[in-house]
PDB file of C-alpha atoms and ligand atoms in Angstrom:
ATOM      1  CA  MET A   1     103.902  88.669  98.985  1.00  0.00           C
ATOM      2  CA  GLU A   2     106.991  86.513  99.553  1.00  0.00           C
ATOM      3  CA  TYR A   3     110.165  88.167  98.305  1.00  0.00           C
ATOM      4  CA  GLN A   4     113.254  86.262  97.243  1.00  0.00           C
ATOM      5  CA  TYR A   5     115.560  89.184  96.482  1.00  0.00           C
ATOM      6  CA  LEU A   6     114.220  91.910  98.758  1.00  0.00           C
ATOM      7  CA  ILE A   7     113.506  92.555 102.396  1.00  0.00           C
ATOM      8  CA  VAL A   8     110.390  94.706 102.513  1.00  0.00           C
ATOM      9  CA  GLU A   9     109.234  96.331 105.728  1.00  0.00           C
ATOM     10  CA  ARG A  10     106.941  99.043 106.982  1.00  0.00           C
ATOM     11  CA  ARG A  11     108.493 101.406 109.513  1.00  0.00           C
ATOM     12  CA  GLU A  12     105.454 103.393 110.608  1.00  0.00           C
ATOM     13  CA  ARG A  13     104.674 105.620 107.590  1.00  0.00           C
ATOM     14  CA  VAL A  14     107.825 104.690 105.667  1.00  0.00           C
ATOM     15  CA  GLY A  15     108.069 101.759 103.265  1.00  0.00           C
ATOM     16  CA  LEU A  16     111.537 100.213 103.283  1.00  0.00           C
ATOM     17  CA  ILE A  17     112.822  98.172 100.345  1.00  0.00           C
ATOM     18  CA  GLN A  18     116.191  96.547 100.941  1.00  0.00           C
ATOM     19  CA  LEU A  19     117.823  94.864  97.942  1.00  0.00           C
ATOM     20  CA  ASN A  20     118.917  91.463  99.161  1.00  0.00           C
ATOM     21  CA  ARG A  21     121.010  89.510  96.701  1.00  0.00           C
ATOM     22  CA  PRO A  22     124.243  89.690  98.678  1.00  0.00           C
ATOM     23  CA  LYS A  23     126.361  87.105  96.853  1.00  0.00           C
ATOM     24  CA  GLN A  24     125.967  89.040  93.608  1.00  0.00           C
ATOM     25  CA  LEU A  25     126.344  92.450  95.284  1.00  0.00           C
ATOM     26  CA  ASN A  26     122.660  93.122  94.543  1.00  0.00           C
ATOM     27  CA  ALA A  27     123.132  92.755  90.783  1.00  0.00           C
ATOM     28  CA  LEU A  28     119.783  93.725  89.307  1.00  0.00           C
ATOM     29  CA  CYS A  29     118.330  90.632  87.658  1.00  0.00           C
ATOM     30  CA  ASP A  30     114.808  90.709  86.173  1.00  0.00           C
ATOM     31  CA  ALA A  31     113.305  88.850  89.128  1.00  0.00           C
ATOM     32  CA  LEU A  32     114.740  91.377  91.601  1.00  0.00           C
ATOM     33  CA  VAL A  33     113.433  94.326  89.597  1.00  0.00           C
ATOM     34  CA  ASP A  34     110.007  92.642  89.206  1.00  0.00           C
ATOM     35  CA  GLU A  35     109.865  92.255  92.993  1.00  0.00           C
ATOM     36  CA  MET A  36     110.910  95.870  93.492  1.00  0.00           C
ATOM     37  CA  VAL A  37     108.132  97.010  91.162  1.00  0.00           C
ATOM     38  CA  ALA A  38     105.612  94.898  93.105  1.00  0.00           C
ATOM     39  CA  ALA A  39     106.810  96.391  96.415  1.00  0.00           C
ATOM     40  CA  LEU A  40     106.561  99.920  95.013  1.00  0.00           C
ATOM     41  CA  ASP A  41     103.031  99.184  93.723  1.00  0.00           C
ATOM     42  CA  ASP A  42     102.044  97.973  97.207  1.00  0.00           C
ATOM     43  CA  PHE A  43     103.470 101.007  98.985  1.00  0.00           C
ATOM     44  CA  GLU A  44     101.970 103.363  96.423  1.00  0.00           C
ATOM     45  CA  ALA A  45      98.516 101.873  97.027  1.00  0.00           C
ATOM     46  CA  ASP A  46      98.890 101.852 100.821  1.00  0.00           C
ATOM     47  CA  ASP A  47      97.347 104.926 102.481  1.00  0.00           C
ATOM     48  CA  GLY A  48      99.486 104.257 105.546  1.00  0.00           C
ATOM     49  CA  ILE A  49     102.711 104.918 103.616  1.00  0.00           C
ATOM     50  CA  GLY A  50     103.928 108.451 102.906  1.00  0.00           C
ATOM     51  CA  ALA A  51     107.479 107.876 101.646  1.00  0.00           C
ATOM     52  CA  ILE A  52     109.705 105.026 100.512  1.00  0.00           C
ATOM     53  CA  VAL A  53     113.380 104.210 101.080  1.00  0.00           C
ATOM     54  CA  ILE A  54     115.358 101.934  98.762  1.00  0.00           C
ATOM     55  CA  THR A  55     118.645 100.660 100.134  1.00  0.00           C
ATOM     56  CA  GLY A  56     121.160  97.878  99.619  1.00  0.00           C
ATOM     57  CA  SER A  57     123.843  96.371 101.821  1.00  0.00           C
ATOM     58  CA  GLU A  58     126.899  97.815 103.502  1.00  0.00           C
ATOM     59  CA  LYS A  59     129.073  96.653 100.588  1.00  0.00           C
ATOM     60  CA  ALA A  60     126.792  97.443  97.662  1.00  0.00           C
ATOM     61  CA  PHE A  61     123.656  99.389  96.924  1.00  0.00           C
ATOM     62  CA  ALA A  62     123.760  97.511  93.612  1.00  0.00           C
ATOM     63  CA  ALA A  63     126.720  96.562  91.408  1.00  0.00           C
ATOM     64  CA  GLY A  64     124.678  97.027  88.245  1.00  0.00           C
ATOM     65  CA  ALA A  65     122.473  95.065  85.916  1.00  0.00           C
ATOM     66  CA  ASP A  66     123.119  91.342  86.086  1.00  0.00           C
ATOM     67  CA  ILE A  67     126.011  90.740  83.708  1.00  0.00           C
ATOM     68  CA  THR A  68     125.645  86.947  83.894  1.00  0.00           C
ATOM     69  CA  ALA A  69     122.014  87.165  82.814  1.00  0.00           C
ATOM     70  CA  MET A  70     122.639  89.415  79.819  1.00  0.00           C
ATOM     71  CA  LYS A  71     126.075  88.433  78.582  1.00  0.00           C
ATOM     72  CA  ASP A  72     124.783  86.144  75.798  1.00  0.00           C
ATOM     73  CA  PHE A  73     121.864  88.342  74.704  1.00  0.00           C
ATOM     74  CA  SER A  74     121.462  88.960  70.983  1.00  0.00           C
ATOM     75  CA  HIS A  75     120.368  92.383  69.812  1.00  0.00           C
ATOM     76  CA  MET A  76     116.901  90.886  69.291  1.00  0.00           C
ATOM     77  CA  ASP A  77     116.775  89.505  72.862  1.00  0.00           C
ATOM     78  CA  ALA A  78     117.616  92.913  74.292  1.00  0.00           C
ATOM     79  CA  TYR A  79     115.323  94.837  71.939  1.00  0.00           C
ATOM     80  CA  ARG A  80     112.292  92.536  72.046  1.00  0.00           C
ATOM     81  CA  GLY A  81     112.462  92.219  75.804  1.00  0.00           C
ATOM     82  CA  ASP A  82     112.995  95.992  76.096  1.00  0.00           C
ATOM     83  CA  TYR A  83     115.768  95.001  78.460  1.00  0.00           C
ATOM     84  CA  ILE A  84     116.294  97.351  81.397  1.00  0.00           C
ATOM     85  CA  THR A  85     113.757 100.045  80.573  1.00  0.00           C
ATOM     86  CA  ARG A  86     110.797  97.616  80.514  1.00  0.00           C
ATOM     87  CA  ASN A  87     109.823  98.247  84.111  1.00  0.00           C
ATOM     88  CA  TRP A  88     112.721 100.024  85.866  1.00  0.00           C
ATOM     89  CA  GLU A  89     111.110 103.394  85.237  1.00  0.00           C
ATOM     90  CA  ARG A  90     108.439 102.402  87.778  1.00  0.00           C
ATOM     91  CA  VAL A  91     110.789 103.890  90.361  1.00  0.00           C
ATOM     92  CA  LYS A  92     110.529 107.206  88.570  1.00  0.00           C
ATOM     93  CA  THR A  93     106.779 107.055  88.037  1.00  0.00           C
ATOM     94  CA  CYS A  94     106.108 106.415  91.729  1.00  0.00           C
ATOM     95  CA  ARG A  95     104.078 109.409  92.956  1.00  0.00           C
ATOM     96  CA  LYS A  96     105.219 109.101  96.556  1.00  0.00           C
ATOM     97  CA  PRO A  97     108.777 110.236  97.302  1.00  0.00           C
ATOM     98  CA  VAL A  98     111.491 107.606  96.995  1.00  0.00           C
ATOM     99  CA  VAL A  99     114.807 108.104  98.805  1.00  0.00           C
ATOM    100  CA  ALA A 100     117.884 106.087  97.802  1.00  0.00           C
ATOM    101  CA  ALA A 101     120.128 105.228 100.755  1.00  0.00           C
ATOM    102  CA  VAL A 102     123.423 104.253  99.163  1.00  0.00           C
ATOM    103  CA  ALA A 103     126.380 102.544 100.849  1.00  0.00           C
ATOM    104  CA  GLY A 104     129.207 100.879  98.955  1.00  0.00           C
ATOM    105  CA  TYR A 105     129.008 100.304  95.216  1.00  0.00           C
ATOM    106  CA  ALA A 106     126.323 101.967  93.117  1.00  0.00           C
ATOM    107  CA  LEU A 107     127.583 101.024  89.686  1.00  0.00           C
ATOM    108  CA  GLY A 108     126.018 100.892  86.245  1.00  0.00           C
ATOM    109  CA  GLY A 109     122.351 100.065  86.738  1.00  0.00           C
ATOM    110  CA  GLY A 110     122.886 100.548  90.490  1.00  0.00           C
ATOM    111  CA  CYS A 111     123.906 104.165  89.970  1.00  0.00           C
ATOM    112  CA  GLU A 112     121.035 104.561  87.504  1.00  0.00           C
ATOM    113  CA  LEU A 113     118.540 103.106  89.974  1.00  0.00           C
ATOM    114  CA  ALA A 114     119.760 105.508  92.661  1.00  0.00           C
ATOM    115  CA  MET A 115     119.407 108.428  90.228  1.00  0.00           C
ATOM    116  CA  MET A 116     115.803 107.399  89.413  1.00  0.00           C
ATOM    117  CA  CYS A 117     114.960 107.993  93.065  1.00  0.00           C
ATOM    118  CA  ASP A 118     114.016 111.498  94.185  1.00  0.00           C
ATOM    119  CA  PHE A 119     117.265 112.049  96.001  1.00  0.00           C
ATOM    120  CA  ILE A 120     120.236 110.095  97.249  1.00  0.00           C
ATOM    121  CA  LEU A 121     121.566 109.971 100.806  1.00  0.00           C
ATOM    122  CA  ALA A 122     125.054 108.500 100.689  1.00  0.00           C
ATOM    123  CA  ALA A 123     127.151 106.725 103.272  1.00  0.00           C
ATOM    124  CA  ASP A 124     130.764 107.881 103.382  1.00  0.00           C
ATOM    125  CA  SER A 125     131.592 104.465 101.850  1.00  0.00           C
ATOM    126  CA  ALA A 126     129.490 105.062  98.711  1.00  0.00           C
ATOM    127  CA  GLN A 127     131.045 104.818  95.261  1.00  0.00           C
ATOM    128  CA  PHE A 128     129.194 105.782  92.126  1.00  0.00           C
ATOM    129  CA  GLY A 129     130.083 104.929  88.561  1.00  0.00           C
ATOM    130  CA  GLN A 130     128.992 104.015  85.066  1.00  0.00           C
ATOM    131  CA  PRO A 131     131.617 101.390  84.195  1.00  0.00           C
ATOM    132  CA  GLU A 132     129.683  99.837  81.271  1.00  0.00           C
ATOM    133  CA  ILE A 133     132.389 100.970  78.853  1.00  0.00           C
ATOM    134  CA  LYS A 134     134.680  98.387  80.444  1.00  0.00           C
ATOM    135  CA  LEU A 135     132.158  95.698  79.429  1.00  0.00           C
ATOM    136  CA  GLY A 136     131.968  96.849  75.821  1.00  0.00           C
ATOM    137  CA  THR A 137     128.582  98.478  76.235  1.00  0.00           C
ATOM    138  CA  LEU A 138     127.018 101.662  77.555  1.00  0.00           C
ATOM    139  CA  PRO A 139     124.611 102.694  80.301  1.00  0.00           C
ATOM    140  CA  GLY A 140     121.098 101.494  79.486  1.00  0.00           C
ATOM    141  CA  ALA A 141     118.939 102.820  82.302  1.00  0.00           C
ATOM    142  CA  GLY A 142     119.569 106.539  82.174  1.00  0.00           C
ATOM    143  CA  GLY A 143     123.265 106.961  83.010  1.00  0.00           C
ATOM    144  CA  THR A 144     124.071 109.069  79.954  1.00  0.00           C
ATOM    145  CA  GLN A 145     120.995 111.238  80.585  1.00  0.00           C
ATOM    146  CA  ARG A 146     120.547 111.583  84.334  1.00  0.00           C
ATOM    147  CA  LEU A 147     124.227 111.758  85.302  1.00  0.00           C
ATOM    148  CA  PRO A 148     124.964 114.891  83.206  1.00  0.00           C
ATOM    149  CA  ARG A 149     121.842 116.527  84.615  1.00  0.00           C
ATOM    150  CA  ALA A 150     123.078 115.730  88.132  1.00  0.00           C
ATOM    151  CA  VAL A 151     126.813 116.450  87.912  1.00  0.00           C
ATOM    152  CA  GLY A 152     127.244 118.384  84.648  1.00  0.00           C
ATOM    153  CA  LYS A 153     128.610 117.293  81.304  1.00  0.00           C
ATOM    154  CA  ALA A 154     132.318 117.237  82.130  1.00  0.00           C
ATOM    155  CA  LYS A 155     132.156 114.826  85.059  1.00  0.00           C
ATOM    156  CA  ALA A 156     129.425 112.692  83.469  1.00  0.00           C
ATOM    157  CA  MET A 157     131.310 112.401  80.208  1.00  0.00           C
ATOM    158  CA  GLU A 158     134.545 111.539  82.011  1.00  0.00           C
ATOM    159  CA  MET A 159     132.851 108.917  84.178  1.00  0.00           C
ATOM    160  CA  CYS A 160     130.981 107.264  81.305  1.00  0.00           C
ATOM    161  CA  LEU A 161     134.016 107.335  78.986  1.00  0.00           C
ATOM    162  CA  THR A 162     136.584 106.077  81.493  1.00  0.00           C
ATOM    163  CA  GLY A 163     134.520 104.053  83.968  1.00  0.00           C
ATOM    164  CA  ARG A 164     136.077 106.057  86.810  1.00  0.00           C
ATOM    165  CA  LEU A 165     134.257 105.816  90.130  1.00  0.00           C
ATOM    166  CA  MET A 166     133.247 108.838  92.172  1.00  0.00           C
ATOM    167  CA  ASN A 167     133.426 108.642  95.951  1.00  0.00           C
ATOM    168  CA  ALA A 168     130.811 110.021  98.317  1.00  0.00           C
ATOM    169  CA  GLU A 169     132.632 113.267  99.018  1.00  0.00           C
ATOM    170  CA  GLU A 170     133.032 114.088  95.321  1.00  0.00           C
ATOM    171  CA  ALA A 171     129.439 113.020  94.673  1.00  0.00           C
ATOM    172  CA  GLU A 172     128.193 115.479  97.269  1.00  0.00           C
ATOM    173  CA  ARG A 173     130.371 118.267  95.893  1.00  0.00           C
ATOM    174  CA  ALA A 174     129.110 117.546  92.380  1.00  0.00           C
ATOM    175  CA  GLY A 175     125.450 117.541  93.421  1.00  0.00           C
ATOM    176  CA  LEU A 176     124.757 113.854  92.804  1.00  0.00           C
ATOM    177  CA  VAL A 177     123.835 113.234  96.433  1.00  0.00           C
ATOM    178  CA  ALA A 178     121.867 115.344  98.869  1.00  0.00           C
ATOM    179  CA  ARG A 179     123.985 114.504 101.911  1.00  0.00           C
ATOM    180  CA  VAL A 180     126.785 112.214 103.097  1.00  0.00           C
ATOM    181  CA  VAL A 181     126.476 110.523 106.473  1.00  0.00           C
ATOM    182  CA  PRO A 182     128.618 108.003 108.365  1.00  0.00           C
ATOM    183  CA  ALA A 183     127.967 104.503 107.012  1.00  0.00           C
ATOM    184  CA  ALA A 184     126.816 103.277 110.422  1.00  0.00           C
ATOM    185  CA  SER A 185     123.960 105.787 110.534  1.00  0.00           C
ATOM    186  CA  LEU A 186     122.865 105.703 106.870  1.00  0.00           C
ATOM    187  CA  LEU A 187     119.683 103.700 107.326  1.00  0.00           C
ATOM    188  CA  GLU A 188     118.666 105.578 110.458  1.00  0.00           C
ATOM    189  CA  GLU A 189     119.193 108.929 108.678  1.00  0.00           C
ATOM    190  CA  ALA A 190     117.324 107.776 105.571  1.00  0.00           C
ATOM    191  CA  LEU A 191     114.384 106.493 107.617  1.00  0.00           C
ATOM    192  CA  ALA A 192     114.288 109.684 109.689  1.00  0.00           C
ATOM    193  CA  THR A 193     114.362 111.818 106.531  1.00  0.00           C
ATOM    194  CA  ALA A 194     111.613 109.756 104.900  1.00  0.00           C
ATOM    195  CA  ALA A 195     109.571 109.856 108.135  1.00  0.00           C
ATOM    196  CA  ARG A 196     109.812 113.640 108.192  1.00  0.00           C
ATOM    197  CA  ILE A 197     108.546 113.820 104.601  1.00  0.00           C
ATOM    198  CA  ALA A 198     105.773 111.358 105.461  1.00  0.00           C
ATOM    199  CA  SER A 199     104.648 113.567 108.358  1.00  0.00           C
ATOM    200  CA  PHE A 200     103.586 116.340 105.968  1.00  0.00           C
ATOM    201  CA  SER A 201     100.451 116.553 103.840  1.00  0.00           C
ATOM    202  CA  LEU A 202     100.737 113.792 101.226  1.00  0.00           C
ATOM    203  CA  PRO A 203      98.962 115.705  98.439  1.00  0.00           C
ATOM    204  CA  VAL A 204     101.353 118.622  98.976  1.00  0.00           C
ATOM    205  CA  VAL A 205     104.360 116.273  99.049  1.00  0.00           C
ATOM    206  CA  MET A 206     103.170 114.790  95.746  1.00  0.00           C
ATOM    207  CA  MET A 207     102.633 118.228  94.196  1.00  0.00           C
ATOM    208  CA  ILE A 208     106.140 119.320  95.201  1.00  0.00           C
ATOM    209  CA  LYS A 209     107.676 116.150  93.770  1.00  0.00           C
ATOM    210  CA  GLU A 210     105.763 116.631  90.523  1.00  0.00           C
ATOM    211  CA  ALA A 211     106.755 120.283  90.273  1.00  0.00           C
ATOM    212  CA  VAL A 212     110.466 119.690  90.907  1.00  0.00           C
ATOM    213  CA  ASN A 213     110.500 116.840  88.382  1.00  0.00           C
ATOM    214  CA  ARG A 214     108.730 119.097  85.895  1.00  0.00           C
ATOM    215  CA  SER A 215     111.794 121.342  85.888  1.00  0.00           C
ATOM    216  CA  PHE A 216     113.686 118.587  84.072  1.00  0.00           C
ATOM    217  CA  GLU A 217     111.018 118.087  81.427  1.00  0.00           C
ATOM    218  CA  SER A 218     109.948 121.589  80.469  1.00  0.00           C
ATOM    219  CA  SER A 219     111.076 125.118  79.728  1.00  0.00           C
ATOM    220  CA  LEU A 220     111.459 127.481  82.700  1.00  0.00           C
ATOM    221  CA  GLN A 221     108.279 129.327  81.682  1.00  0.00           C
ATOM    222  CA  GLU A 222     106.252 126.091  81.474  1.00  0.00           C
ATOM    223  CA  GLY A 223     107.685 124.902  84.774  1.00  0.00           C
ATOM    224  CA  LEU A 224     106.902 128.172  86.522  1.00  0.00           C
ATOM    225  CA  LEU A 225     103.326 128.043  85.249  1.00  0.00           C
ATOM    226  CA  PHE A 226     102.985 124.431  86.412  1.00  0.00           C
ATOM    227  CA  GLU A 227     104.307 125.406  89.840  1.00  0.00           C
ATOM    228  CA  ARG A 228     101.960 128.386  90.117  1.00  0.00           C
ATOM    229  CA  ARG A 229      98.914 126.319  89.147  1.00  0.00           C
ATOM    230  CA  SER A 230      99.877 123.686  91.752  1.00  0.00           C
ATOM    231  CA  PHE A 231     100.405 126.416  94.341  1.00  0.00           C
ATOM    232  CA  HIS A 232      96.925 127.778  93.576  1.00  0.00           C
ATOM    233  CA  ALA A 233      95.475 124.255  93.765  1.00  0.00           C
ATOM    234  CA  SER A 234      96.963 123.786  97.237  1.00  0.00           C
ATOM    235  CA  PHE A 235      94.480 126.387  98.510  1.00  0.00           C
ATOM    236  CA  GLY A 236      91.771 123.811  97.852  1.00  0.00           C
ATOM    237  CA  LEU A 237      93.309 121.482 100.434  1.00  0.00           C
ATOM    238  CA  GLU A 238      92.162 121.190 104.034  1.00  0.00           C
ATOM    239  CA  ASP A 239      95.813 120.700 104.943  1.00  0.00           C
ATOM    240  CA  GLN A 240      96.694 124.177 103.649  1.00  0.00           C
ATOM    241  CA  LYS A 241      93.977 125.648 105.872  1.00  0.00           C
ATOM    242  CA  GLU A 242      95.304 123.623 108.807  1.00  0.00           C
ATOM    243  CA  GLY A 243      98.973 124.452 108.123  1.00  0.00           C
ATOM    244  CA  MET A 244      98.392 128.190 107.926  1.00  0.00           C
ATOM    245  CA  ALA A 245      95.894 128.236 110.824  1.00  0.00           C
ATOM    246  CA  ALA A 246      98.406 126.338 112.982  1.00  0.00           C
ATOM    247  CA  PHE A 247     101.104 128.879 112.119  1.00  0.00           C
ATOM    248  CA  SER A 248      98.815 131.765 113.112  1.00  0.00           C
ATOM    249  CA  GLU A 249      97.778 130.028 116.315  1.00  0.00           C
ATOM    250  CA  LYS A 250     101.408 129.166 117.145  1.00  0.00           C
ATOM    251  CA  ARG A 251     100.771 125.414 117.408  1.00  0.00           C
ATOM    252  CA  PRO A 252     102.026 122.384 115.444  1.00  0.00           C
ATOM    253  CA  PRO A 253      99.832 121.509 112.436  1.00  0.00           C
ATOM    254  CA  GLU A 254      97.810 118.324 112.360  1.00  0.00           C
ATOM    255  CA  PHE A 255      97.681 117.340 108.711  1.00  0.00           C
ATOM    256  CA  ARG A 256      94.742 115.069 107.937  1.00  0.00           C
ATOM    257  CA  HIS A 257      95.692 113.921 104.472  1.00  0.00           C
ATOM    258  CA  ARG A 258      98.829 111.985 105.174  1.00  0.00           C
TER     259      ARG A 258
HETATM  260  N1  CAA B   1     126.290  91.259  87.576  1.00  0.00           N
HETATM  261  C1  CAA B   1     126.427  89.976  87.977  1.00  0.00           C
HETATM  262  N2  CAA B   1     127.225  89.592  88.985  1.00  0.00           N
HETATM  263  C2  CAA B   1     127.948  90.544  89.606  1.00  0.00           C
HETATM  264  C3  CAA B   1     127.878  91.896  89.236  1.00  0.00           C
HETATM  265  C4  CAA B   1     126.988  92.247  88.173  1.00  0.00           C
HETATM  266  N3  CAA B   1     126.817  93.522  87.767  1.00  0.00           N
HETATM  267  N4  CAA B   1     128.708  92.615  90.034  1.00  0.00           N
HETATM  268  C5  CAA B   1     129.284  91.718  90.874  1.00  0.00           C
HETATM  269  N5  CAA B   1     128.813  90.480  90.611  1.00  0.00           N
HETATM  270  C6  CAA B   1     129.195  89.232  91.300  1.00  0.00           C
HETATM  271  C7  CAA B   1     130.572  88.771  90.889  1.00  0.00           C
HETATM  272  O1  CAA B   1     130.538  88.092  89.652  1.00  0.00           O
HETATM  273  C8  CAA B   1     130.940  87.904  92.050  1.00  0.00           C
HETATM  274  O2  CAA B   1     130.307  86.653  91.890  1.00  0.00           O
HETATM  275  P1  CAA B   1     131.127  85.281  92.203  1.00  0.00           P
HETATM  276  O3  CAA B   1     131.422  85.368  93.683  1.00  0.00           O
HETATM  277  O4  CAA B   1     130.144  84.226  91.857  1.00  0.00           O
HETATM  278  O5  CAA B   1     132.353  85.320  91.375  1.00  0.00           O
HETATM  279  C9  CAA B   1     130.276  88.585  93.234  1.00  0.00           C
HETATM  280  O6  CAA B   1     129.274  89.439  92.677  1.00  0.00           O
HETATM  281  C10 CAA B   1     131.240  89.451  94.029  1.00  0.00           C
HETATM  282  O7  CAA B   1     131.899  90.315  93.110  1.00  0.00           O
HETATM  283  P2  CAA B   1     133.491  90.485  93.062  1.00  0.00           P
HETATM  284  O8  CAA B   1     134.162  89.214  93.447  1.00  0.00           O
HETATM  285  O9  CAA B   1     133.830  91.062  91.723  1.00  0.00           O
HETATM  286  O10 CAA B   1     133.686  91.549  94.231  1.00  0.00           O
HETATM  287  P3  CAA B   1     134.832  92.650  94.354  1.00  0.00           P
HETATM  288  O11 CAA B   1     134.671  93.247  95.703  1.00  0.00           O
HETATM  289  O12 CAA B   1     136.155  92.104  93.971  1.00  0.00           O
HETATM  290  O13 CAA B   1     134.458  93.771  93.245  1.00  0.00           O
HETATM  291  C11 CAA B   1     132.974  95.239  92.034  1.00  0.00           C
HETATM  292  C12 CAA B   1     133.273  94.504  93.365  1.00  0.00           C
HETATM  293  C13 CAA B   1     134.034  96.298  91.763  1.00  0.00           C
HETATM  294  C14 CAA B   1     131.605  95.910  92.180  1.00  0.00           C
HETATM  295  C15 CAA B   1     132.953  94.213  90.875  1.00  0.00           C
HETATM  296  O14 CAA B   1     132.101  93.123  91.240  1.00  0.00           O
HETATM  297  C16 CAA B   1     132.447  94.758  89.570  1.00  0.00           C
HETATM  298  O15 CAA B   1     133.174  95.439  88.876  1.00  0.00           O
HETATM  299  N6  CAA B   1     131.186  94.434  89.199  1.00  0.00           N
HETATM  300  C17 CAA B   1     130.617  94.825  87.932  1.00  0.00           C
HETATM  301  C18 CAA B   1     130.233  96.292  87.927  1.00  0.00           C
HETATM  302  C19 CAA B   1     129.670  96.667  86.569  1.00  0.00           C
HETATM  303  O16 CAA B   1     130.309  96.583  85.567  1.00  0.00           O
HETATM  304  N7  CAA B   1     128.402  97.128  86.558  1.00  0.00           N
HETATM  305  C20 CAA B   1     127.712  97.498  85.349  1.00  0.00           C
HETATM  306  C21 CAA B   1     126.862  96.353  84.858  1.00  0.00           C
HETATM  307  S1  CAA B   1     126.133  96.639  83.275  1.00  0.00           S
HETATM  308  C22 CAA B   1     124.829  97.655  83.575  1.00  0.00           C
HETATM  309  O17 CAA B   1     124.503  97.970  84.696  1.00  0.00           O
HETATM  310  C23 CAA B   1     124.086  98.124  82.356  1.00  0.00           C
HETATM  311  C24 CAA B   1     123.093  99.199  82.646  1.00  0.00           C
HETATM  312  O18 CAA B   1     123.320 100.361  82.417  1.00  0.00           O
HETATM  313  C25 CAA B   1     121.774  98.891  83.174  1.00  0.00           C
END
């Protein structure tokens, strides 16, 4: 497929999606998100891909939903078109792990897109925020829901109510990002991290992702049961036999189901 707003590449077992709408700081217009969904569908269906990285540019991961495109929307336009949520959640429903590699601005929908990914690696230049209040509106792709779960109510409430940005260091301290790395090595680090994930047994990777995500959707008891059932199910996998045999034989495992 030809992409207008993305650069899509395969780096061995990692699928790389780079948002590429530089003049608008990767503002997330419908066409860009449609392309991103198509790229995710392709990588999801591709047995040669074990993990996905979504990144932006040095200046901006994404500066939010496209304000120019939505500024004249009526309530009916937004509601009927199910604006924003229509297909963005595809990032979340992806069963393979998705890593966000964030440099520069991740604002509004850009911050929300990063939070839909499984975890965020941030460049030291990254800035996160939900500045929708300054536009007379509010986050529409999960900012009021995922940000408090990531950084706690106090910081999330302050950020959403004031539009204040959070830098990479604060974001790491608050638990929004997994790790901060120098901007110059962000992509390399993200690809190496995704490659490491993709080297493990894919069914196990998918079970772990499902189980961790379950912790946000269920009671502790339900989540623990889900985890235990998945753990039991892993004993039906050839890769579990291989992983444990390799440990006993003091050799590296050769997972077949990658
Ligand atoms: N939508 C459309 N265009 C955008 C944009 C956006 N979200 N963000 C930036 N742009 C455009 C600018 O209009 C500008 O275009 P022109 O050159 O044609 O004027 C270009 O990108 C460069 O932007 P700036 O000149 O503003 O660059 P800067 O370095 O001075 O500032 C910035 C960078 C602080 C990110 C600033 O662009 C900004 O505040 N952008 C808007 C951020 C925002 O409010 N995001 C939330 C959007 S609403 C949303 O996302 C809803 C939701 O929950 C899904």
